[in-house]
XYZ file of C-alpha atoms in Angstrom:
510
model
C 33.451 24.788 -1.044
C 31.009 26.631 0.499
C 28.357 25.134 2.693
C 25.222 26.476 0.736
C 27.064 24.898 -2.445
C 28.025 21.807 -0.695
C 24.148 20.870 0.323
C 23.250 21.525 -3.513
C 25.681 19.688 -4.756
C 24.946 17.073 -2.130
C 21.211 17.057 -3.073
C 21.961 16.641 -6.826
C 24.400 13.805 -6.340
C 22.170 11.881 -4.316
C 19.083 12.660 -6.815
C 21.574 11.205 -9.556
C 22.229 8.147 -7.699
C 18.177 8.150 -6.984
C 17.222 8.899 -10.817
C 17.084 4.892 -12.089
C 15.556 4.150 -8.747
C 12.530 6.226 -9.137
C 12.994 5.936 -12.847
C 12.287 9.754 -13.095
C 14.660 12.701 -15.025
C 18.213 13.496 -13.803
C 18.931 17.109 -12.915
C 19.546 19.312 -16.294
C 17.657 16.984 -18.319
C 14.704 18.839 -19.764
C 10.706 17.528 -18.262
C 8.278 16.498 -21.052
C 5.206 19.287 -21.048
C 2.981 18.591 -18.505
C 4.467 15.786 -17.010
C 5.898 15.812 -13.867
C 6.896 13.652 -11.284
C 5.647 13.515 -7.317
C 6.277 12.021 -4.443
C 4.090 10.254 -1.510
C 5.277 8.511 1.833
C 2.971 5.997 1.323
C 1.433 3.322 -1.652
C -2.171 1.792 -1.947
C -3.066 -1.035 0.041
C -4.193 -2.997 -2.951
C -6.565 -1.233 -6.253
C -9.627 -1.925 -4.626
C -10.395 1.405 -2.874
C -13.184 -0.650 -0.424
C -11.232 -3.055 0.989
C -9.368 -0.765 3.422
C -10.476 2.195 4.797
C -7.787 4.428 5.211
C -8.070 8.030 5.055
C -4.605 9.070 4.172
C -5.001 6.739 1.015
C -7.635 9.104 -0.345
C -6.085 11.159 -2.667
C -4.198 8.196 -4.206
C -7.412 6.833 -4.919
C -8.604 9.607 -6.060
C -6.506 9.721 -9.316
C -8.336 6.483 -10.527
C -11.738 7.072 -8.915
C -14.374 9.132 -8.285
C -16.820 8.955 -5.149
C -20.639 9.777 -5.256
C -20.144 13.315 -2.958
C -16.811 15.346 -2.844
C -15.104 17.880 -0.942
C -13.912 21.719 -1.972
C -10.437 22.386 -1.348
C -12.616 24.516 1.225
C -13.761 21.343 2.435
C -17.904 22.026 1.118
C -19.744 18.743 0.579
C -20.593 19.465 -3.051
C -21.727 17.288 -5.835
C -19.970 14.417 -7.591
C -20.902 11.555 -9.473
C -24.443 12.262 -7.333
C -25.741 15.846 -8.276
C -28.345 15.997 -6.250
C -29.607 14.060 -2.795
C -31.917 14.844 -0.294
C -33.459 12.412 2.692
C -37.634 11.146 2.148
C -37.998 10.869 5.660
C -37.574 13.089 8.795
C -35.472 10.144 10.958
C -32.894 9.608 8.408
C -33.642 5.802 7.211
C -34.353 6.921 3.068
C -31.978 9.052 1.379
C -32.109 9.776 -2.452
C -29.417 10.125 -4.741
C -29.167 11.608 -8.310
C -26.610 10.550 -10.389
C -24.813 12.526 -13.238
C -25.744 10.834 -16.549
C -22.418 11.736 -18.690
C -19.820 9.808 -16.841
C -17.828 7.402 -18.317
C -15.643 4.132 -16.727
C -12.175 4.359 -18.510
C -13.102 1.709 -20.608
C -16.037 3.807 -22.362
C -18.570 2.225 -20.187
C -21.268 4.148 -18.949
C -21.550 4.703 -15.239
C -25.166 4.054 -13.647
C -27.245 3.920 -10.463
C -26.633 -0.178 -10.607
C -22.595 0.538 -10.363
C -23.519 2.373 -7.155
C -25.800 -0.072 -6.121
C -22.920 -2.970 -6.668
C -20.387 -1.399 -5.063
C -22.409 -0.251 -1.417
C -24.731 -2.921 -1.258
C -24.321 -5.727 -3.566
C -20.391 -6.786 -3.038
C -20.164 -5.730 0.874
C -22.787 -8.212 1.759
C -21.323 -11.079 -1.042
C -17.537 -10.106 0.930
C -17.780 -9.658 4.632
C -14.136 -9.033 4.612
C -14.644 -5.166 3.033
C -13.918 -2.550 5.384
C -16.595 -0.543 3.380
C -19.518 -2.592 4.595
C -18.672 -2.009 8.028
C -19.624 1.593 7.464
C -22.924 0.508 5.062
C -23.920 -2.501 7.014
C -27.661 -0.879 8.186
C -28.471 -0.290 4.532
C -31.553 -2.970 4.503
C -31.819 -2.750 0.779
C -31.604 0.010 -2.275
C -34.152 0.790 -5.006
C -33.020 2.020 -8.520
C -36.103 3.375 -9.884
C -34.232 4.767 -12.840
C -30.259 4.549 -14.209
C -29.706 7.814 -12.705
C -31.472 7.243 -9.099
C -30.910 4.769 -6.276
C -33.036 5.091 -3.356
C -30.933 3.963 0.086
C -33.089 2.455 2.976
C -31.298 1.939 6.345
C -32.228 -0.082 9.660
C -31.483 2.819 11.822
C -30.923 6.544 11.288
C -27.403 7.201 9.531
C -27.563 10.956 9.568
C -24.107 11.328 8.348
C -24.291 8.929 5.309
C -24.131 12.353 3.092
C -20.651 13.419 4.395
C -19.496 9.214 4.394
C -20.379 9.619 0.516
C -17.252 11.802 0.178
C -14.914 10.256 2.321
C -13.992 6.686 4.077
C -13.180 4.420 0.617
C -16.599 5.621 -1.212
C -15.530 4.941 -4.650
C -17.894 3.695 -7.169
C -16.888 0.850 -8.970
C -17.427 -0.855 -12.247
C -20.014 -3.652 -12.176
C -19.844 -5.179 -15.584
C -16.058 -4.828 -15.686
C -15.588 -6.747 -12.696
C -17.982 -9.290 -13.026
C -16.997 -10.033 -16.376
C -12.848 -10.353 -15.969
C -12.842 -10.962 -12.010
C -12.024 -9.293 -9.032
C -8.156 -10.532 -9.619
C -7.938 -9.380 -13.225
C -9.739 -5.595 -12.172
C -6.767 -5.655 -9.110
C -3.890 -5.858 -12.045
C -5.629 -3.642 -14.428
C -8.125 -1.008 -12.277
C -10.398 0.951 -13.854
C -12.984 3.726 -12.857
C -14.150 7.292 -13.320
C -11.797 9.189 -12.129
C -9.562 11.906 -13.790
C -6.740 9.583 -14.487
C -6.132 5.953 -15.970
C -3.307 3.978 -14.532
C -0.668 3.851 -17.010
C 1.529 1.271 -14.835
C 2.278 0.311 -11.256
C 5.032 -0.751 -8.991
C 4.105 -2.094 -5.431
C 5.986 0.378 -3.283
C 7.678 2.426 -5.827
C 5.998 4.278 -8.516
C 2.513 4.507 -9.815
C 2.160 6.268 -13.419
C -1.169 8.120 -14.083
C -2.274 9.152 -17.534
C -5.445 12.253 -17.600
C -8.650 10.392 -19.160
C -9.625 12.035 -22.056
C -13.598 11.508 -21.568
C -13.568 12.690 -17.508
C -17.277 14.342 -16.922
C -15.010 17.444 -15.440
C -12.834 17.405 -18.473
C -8.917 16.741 -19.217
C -6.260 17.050 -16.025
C -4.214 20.437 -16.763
C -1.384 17.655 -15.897
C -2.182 15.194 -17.947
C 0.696 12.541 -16.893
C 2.131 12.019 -13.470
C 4.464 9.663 -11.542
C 3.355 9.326 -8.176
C 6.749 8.242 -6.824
C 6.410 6.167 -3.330
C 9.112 7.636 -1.049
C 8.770 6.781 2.421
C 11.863 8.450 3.456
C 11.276 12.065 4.248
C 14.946 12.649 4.017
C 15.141 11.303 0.067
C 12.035 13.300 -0.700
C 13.223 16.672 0.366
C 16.505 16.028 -1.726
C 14.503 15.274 -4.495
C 11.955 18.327 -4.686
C 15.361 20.412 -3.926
C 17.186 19.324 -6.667
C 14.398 19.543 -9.300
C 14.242 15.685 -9.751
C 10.594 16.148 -8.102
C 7.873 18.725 -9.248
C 6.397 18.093 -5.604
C 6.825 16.210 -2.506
C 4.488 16.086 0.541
C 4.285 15.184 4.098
C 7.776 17.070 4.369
C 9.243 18.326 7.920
C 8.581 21.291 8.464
C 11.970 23.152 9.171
C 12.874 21.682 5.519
C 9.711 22.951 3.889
C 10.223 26.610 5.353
C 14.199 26.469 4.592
C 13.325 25.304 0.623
C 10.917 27.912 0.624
C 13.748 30.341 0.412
C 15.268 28.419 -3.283
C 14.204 30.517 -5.874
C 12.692 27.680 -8.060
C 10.569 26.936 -5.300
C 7.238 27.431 -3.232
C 5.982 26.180 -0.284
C 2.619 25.432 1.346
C 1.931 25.173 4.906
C -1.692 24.421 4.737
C -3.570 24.632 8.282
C -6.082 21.313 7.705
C -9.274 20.284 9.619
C -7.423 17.517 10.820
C -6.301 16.544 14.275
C -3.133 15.657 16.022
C -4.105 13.750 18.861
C -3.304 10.793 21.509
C -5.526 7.717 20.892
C -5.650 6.519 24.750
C -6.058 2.277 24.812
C -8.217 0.803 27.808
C -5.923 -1.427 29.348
C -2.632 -1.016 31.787
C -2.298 2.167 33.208
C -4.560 3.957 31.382
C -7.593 2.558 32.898
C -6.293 5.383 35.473
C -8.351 8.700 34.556
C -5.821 10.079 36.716
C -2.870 8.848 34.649
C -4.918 10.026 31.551
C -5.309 13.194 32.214
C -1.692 13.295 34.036
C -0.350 12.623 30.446
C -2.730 15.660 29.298
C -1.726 17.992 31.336
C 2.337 17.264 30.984
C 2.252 18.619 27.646
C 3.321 22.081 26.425
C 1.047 21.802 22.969
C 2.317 25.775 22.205
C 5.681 24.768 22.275
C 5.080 21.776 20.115
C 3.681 23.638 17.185
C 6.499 26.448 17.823
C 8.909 23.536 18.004
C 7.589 21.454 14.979
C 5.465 23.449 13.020
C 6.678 27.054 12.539
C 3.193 28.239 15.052
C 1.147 27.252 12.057
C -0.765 24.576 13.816
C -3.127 26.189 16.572
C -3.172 23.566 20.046
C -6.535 22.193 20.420
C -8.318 21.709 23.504
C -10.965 19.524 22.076
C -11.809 17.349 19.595
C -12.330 19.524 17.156
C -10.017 21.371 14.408
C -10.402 25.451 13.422
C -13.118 25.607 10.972
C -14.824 22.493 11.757
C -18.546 23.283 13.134
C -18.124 21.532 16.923
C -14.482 24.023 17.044
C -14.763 25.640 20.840
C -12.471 28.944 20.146
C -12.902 29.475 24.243
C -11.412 25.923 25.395
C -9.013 25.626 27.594
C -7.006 22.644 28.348
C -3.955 23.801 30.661
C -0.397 22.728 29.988
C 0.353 22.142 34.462
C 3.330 19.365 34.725
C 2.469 20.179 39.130
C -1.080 19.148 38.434
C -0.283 16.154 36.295
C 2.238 15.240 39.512
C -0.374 15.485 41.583
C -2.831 13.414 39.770
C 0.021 10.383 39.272
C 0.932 10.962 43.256
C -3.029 10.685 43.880
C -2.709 7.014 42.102
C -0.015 6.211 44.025
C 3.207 7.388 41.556
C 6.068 9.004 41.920
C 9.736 10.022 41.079
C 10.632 6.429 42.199
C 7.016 4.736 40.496
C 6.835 5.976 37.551
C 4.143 5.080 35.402
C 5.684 2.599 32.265
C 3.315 1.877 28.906
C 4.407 1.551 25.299
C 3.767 4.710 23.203
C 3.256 4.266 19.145
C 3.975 6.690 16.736
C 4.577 6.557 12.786
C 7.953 8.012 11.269
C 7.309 9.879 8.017
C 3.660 9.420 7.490
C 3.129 12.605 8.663
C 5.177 16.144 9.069
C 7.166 15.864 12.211
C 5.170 12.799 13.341
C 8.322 10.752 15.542
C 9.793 14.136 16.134
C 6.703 15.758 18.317
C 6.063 11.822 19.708
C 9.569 12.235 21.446
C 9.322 15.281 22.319
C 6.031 14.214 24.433
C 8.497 11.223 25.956
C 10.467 13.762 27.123
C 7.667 15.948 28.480
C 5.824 13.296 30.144
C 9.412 12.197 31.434
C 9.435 15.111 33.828
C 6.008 14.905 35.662
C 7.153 10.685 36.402
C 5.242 8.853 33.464
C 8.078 6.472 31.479
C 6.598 6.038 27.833
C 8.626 3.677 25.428
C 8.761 5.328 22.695
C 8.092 2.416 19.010
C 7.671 2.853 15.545
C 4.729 2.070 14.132
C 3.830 1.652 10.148
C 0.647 2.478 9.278
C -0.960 -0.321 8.177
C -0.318 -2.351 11.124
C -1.533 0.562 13.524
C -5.164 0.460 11.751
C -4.584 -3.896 11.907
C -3.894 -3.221 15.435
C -6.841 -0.920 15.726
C -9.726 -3.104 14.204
C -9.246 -5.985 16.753
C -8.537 -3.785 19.256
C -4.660 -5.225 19.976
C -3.235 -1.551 19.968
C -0.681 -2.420 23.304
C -0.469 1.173 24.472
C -1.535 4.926 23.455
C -0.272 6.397 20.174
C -0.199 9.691 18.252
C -2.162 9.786 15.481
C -3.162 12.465 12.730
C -6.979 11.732 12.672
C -8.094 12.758 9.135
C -11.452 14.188 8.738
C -12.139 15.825 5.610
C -15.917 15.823 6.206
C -15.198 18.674 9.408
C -18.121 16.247 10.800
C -17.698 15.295 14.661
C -19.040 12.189 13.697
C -16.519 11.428 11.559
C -13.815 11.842 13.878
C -14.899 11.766 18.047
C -17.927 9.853 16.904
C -15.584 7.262 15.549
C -12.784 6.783 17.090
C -14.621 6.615 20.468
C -17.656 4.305 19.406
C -17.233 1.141 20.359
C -19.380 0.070 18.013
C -17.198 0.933 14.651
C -13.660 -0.627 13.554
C -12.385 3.112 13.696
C -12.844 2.801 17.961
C -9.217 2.864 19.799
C -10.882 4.196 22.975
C -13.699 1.148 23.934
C -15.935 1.588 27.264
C -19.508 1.360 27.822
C -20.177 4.673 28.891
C -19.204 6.033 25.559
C -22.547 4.567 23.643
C -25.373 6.462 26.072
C -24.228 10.256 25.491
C -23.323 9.208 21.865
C -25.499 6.876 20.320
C -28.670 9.903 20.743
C -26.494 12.224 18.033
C -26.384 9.670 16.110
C -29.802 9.643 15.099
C -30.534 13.880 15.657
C -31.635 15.034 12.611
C -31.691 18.795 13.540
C -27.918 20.069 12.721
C -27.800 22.774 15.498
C -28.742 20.554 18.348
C -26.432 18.038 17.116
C -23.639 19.787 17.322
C -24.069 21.252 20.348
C -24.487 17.399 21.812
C -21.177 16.762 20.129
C -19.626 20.028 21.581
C -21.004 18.319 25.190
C -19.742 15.238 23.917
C -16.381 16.639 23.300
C -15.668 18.143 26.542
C -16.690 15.119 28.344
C -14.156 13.029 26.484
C -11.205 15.365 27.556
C -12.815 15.830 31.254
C -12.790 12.019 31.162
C -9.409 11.742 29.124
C -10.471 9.188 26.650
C -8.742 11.275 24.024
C -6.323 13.536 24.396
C -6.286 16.507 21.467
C -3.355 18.177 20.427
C -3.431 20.264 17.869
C -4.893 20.761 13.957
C -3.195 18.903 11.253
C -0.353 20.838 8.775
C -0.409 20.360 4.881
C 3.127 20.132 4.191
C 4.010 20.296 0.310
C 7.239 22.176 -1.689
C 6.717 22.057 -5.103
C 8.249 23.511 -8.533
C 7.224 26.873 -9.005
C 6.254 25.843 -12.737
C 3.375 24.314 -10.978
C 0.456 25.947 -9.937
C -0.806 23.825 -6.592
C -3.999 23.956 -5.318
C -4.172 23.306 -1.410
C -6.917 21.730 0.429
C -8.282 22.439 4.082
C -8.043 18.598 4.464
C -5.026 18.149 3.352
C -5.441 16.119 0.548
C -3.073 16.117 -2.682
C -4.928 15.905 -5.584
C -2.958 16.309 -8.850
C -5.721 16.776 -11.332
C -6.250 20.084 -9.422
C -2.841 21.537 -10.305
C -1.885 23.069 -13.825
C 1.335 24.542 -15.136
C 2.555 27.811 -14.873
């Protein structure tokens, strides 16, 4: 048998054997119209979309519910549920939001400024436990002069509270619904606004969406989906190949450019906003800016998107993807494994000291994420800086992350659909915010000032400061932008976005 016949055959056999497991169509059998079946590495912490805040969960979300602000597959902060805002003072403490009156919870009721006001105010300060007060927690009350306005007053200024409206577990929730069957009862049957219903629900295996008929944007082109929960990349490649899937994401990407070449599919490589980088920990070694920027310096980032990502992902030097506004086209960071020996020697390390931490990466998650991780093992290997290389899933790493027990550095896709540097440096280096891996007190003085600069042009040019002082210091150590990796049926028309989220009421059929 011939090889290229062998690895079809292969893939079909194993998507027969797979078939009951996802509980999807076997090869040959013919797909109802307009339902299709897709696959994600990852499931839902739980149906409450507040509870955690975890960006990759987004578009999962997404299906069910729909957030006050939202972002283009260009990523433009557009209207959503609000259709107009605008701030009432010049420090950024009032902000006022208009909200659409013709949207509809999936149980017919009708959506209004007091389901807004439940879900940001109301039940974060009733459950301290809600990852989406910690972002909320200066709002000092909120007015609802009407059904379709809320007026949001903060303690301090919250400049970015426009961009957090379409991103970081902003989901508007139903009020009545929950307060009349319970928070338990709304986990086992969730409803909201968004473009789907959920139809039914395994933990960990499928989750079955059916298009709501009343959406304010109108009926899903796909109007029933099975969001299959595949964590192995290996399994979900074999499935999109042998037409069991209509799409699978997060795929390596030597197996999304090879299946690019099978006639019944496409392919998308999607440059995103988002960022590879290192998230450095302040404790062991690392408390070395020498050993920092040692690690920094050992890496060859050109060869790691040649390597890993066909040259599609461009190496950053800063925080800061392509097409984000605080992007520094000029930066240099230089790959120099001599000057990263010389900055370990200049700490005392060498051939026979090597420096030794733990190193955390996820497997999956992401395209290529444990592949590039070992490949920086065995870069840093050569300048004398021993990394052990562990696994990490990703709910543990953001566990690990909010109590600030992450034991050593670890590579990260930092997802930032906003484009906003405050969304991404501004978090994950304020020590103020769950979101901080990086903690030291000389991070609050040169950021906490942008935090409350309401003029856009001087604020980013503090956060392209801020940015270059973060490398210089090597609290953070940038890699490269993010890659939207997705093969897909070409009977289905897929619509990419710059952020890299996967949003099936987006798609049609050919």
């Amino acid at each position: 048998m011939e090889r290229r016949n062998f690895v079809k055959t292969s893939a079909l056999g194993i998507g027969a054997l797979l078939g009951p497991y996802w509980g999807i169509r076997t090869a040959g059998a013919a797909p109802a119209p307009a339902s299709i079946s897709i696959a994600f590495p990852f499931d839902v912490y739980n149906w409450d979309p507040t509870s955690r805040i975890a960006p990759q969960l987004m578009p999962l979300y997404k299906c069910l519910f729909d957030q006050p602000l939202e972002y283009s597959s260009d990523s433009v902060l557009q209207p959503g549920l609000v259709k107009a805002w605008r701030w009432l003072d010049q420090k950024g403490l009032v902000l006022e939001l208009e909200f659409r009156d013709d949207v509809l919870f999936h149980n017919g009721d009708k959506m209004t400024s007091s389901d807004f006001k439940y879900t940001f105010f109301d039940r974060p300060r009733a459950d301290k436990s809600l990852q989406l007060g910690f972002i909320w927690n200066n709002v000092t009350k909120m007015e609802l002069p009407s059904p379709t306005r809320a007026v949001i007053h903060l303690s301090q200024p919250f400049i970015s509270a426009p961009q957090y409206l379409g991103y970081a577990g902003a989901f508007v929730l139903p009020k009545a619904y929950i307060e009349k069957v319970g928070m338990a009862a709304f986990m086992e049957k969730p409803i909201g606004t968004g473009p789907y219903k959920l139809a039914g629900y395994q933990r960990d295996s499928r989750i079955v969406l059916q298009a709501f008929d009343k959406h304010w944007r109108g009926v899903a082109k796909v109007p029933n989906v099975t969001i299959q929960v595949v964590k192995d990349a290996t399994t979900r490649v074999s499935g999109v190949q042998s037409g069991q899937l209509a799409l699978a994401t997060n795929l390596p990407i030597r197996d999304a450019v090879r299946l690019a070449r099978v006639p019944a599919l496409k392919t998308a490589l999607t440059p995103t906003v988002d960022s590879f980088i290192i998230h450095m920990v302040n404790s062991g070694a690392l408390t070395d800016r020498n050993v920092r920027l040692a690690m920094h310096h050992a890496i060859d980032k050109a060869a790691l998107s040649k390597a890993f990502f066909n040259g599609v992902a461009a190496p950053q030097a800063r925080a800061s993807a392509p097409g984000t506004p605080t992007f520094d086209a000029g930066a240099r960071f230089a790959f120099a494994p001599d000057t990263a020996r010389a900055l370990l020697a200049k700490s005392g390390y060498s051939a026979a000291k090597t420096v030794k931490f733990r190193f955390f990466s996820t497997k999956g998650v992401y395209p290529n994420d444990f592949e590039m991780a070992r490949a920086i093992v065995q870069m840093w290997q050569k300048v004398g800086i021993d990394a052990a290389l562990e696994t990490i899933e990703l709910a543990q790493y953001f566990s690990k992350v909010e109590v600030g027990k992450l034991e050593g550095p670890a590579l990260s896709l930092w997802t930032n659909s906003t484009g906003d540097p405050e969304l991404s440096i501004g978090a994950y280096l304020n020590p103020k915010v769950m979101f901080s891996v990086w903690r030291s007190a000389d991070v609050s003085p040169r950021l906490d000032p942008l935090l409350a600069e309401m003029d856009t042009a001087k604020r980013m040019a503090g956060y392209k400061a801020f940015e270059t002082w973060a490398v210089e210091q090597g609290y953070s150590l940038p890699l490269m932008q993010g890659v939207s990796s997705v093969v897909h049926a070409r009977s289905l028309v897929y619509q990419p976005y710059k952020n890299g989220w996967v949003l099936p009421n987006s798609w049609r059929m050919a």
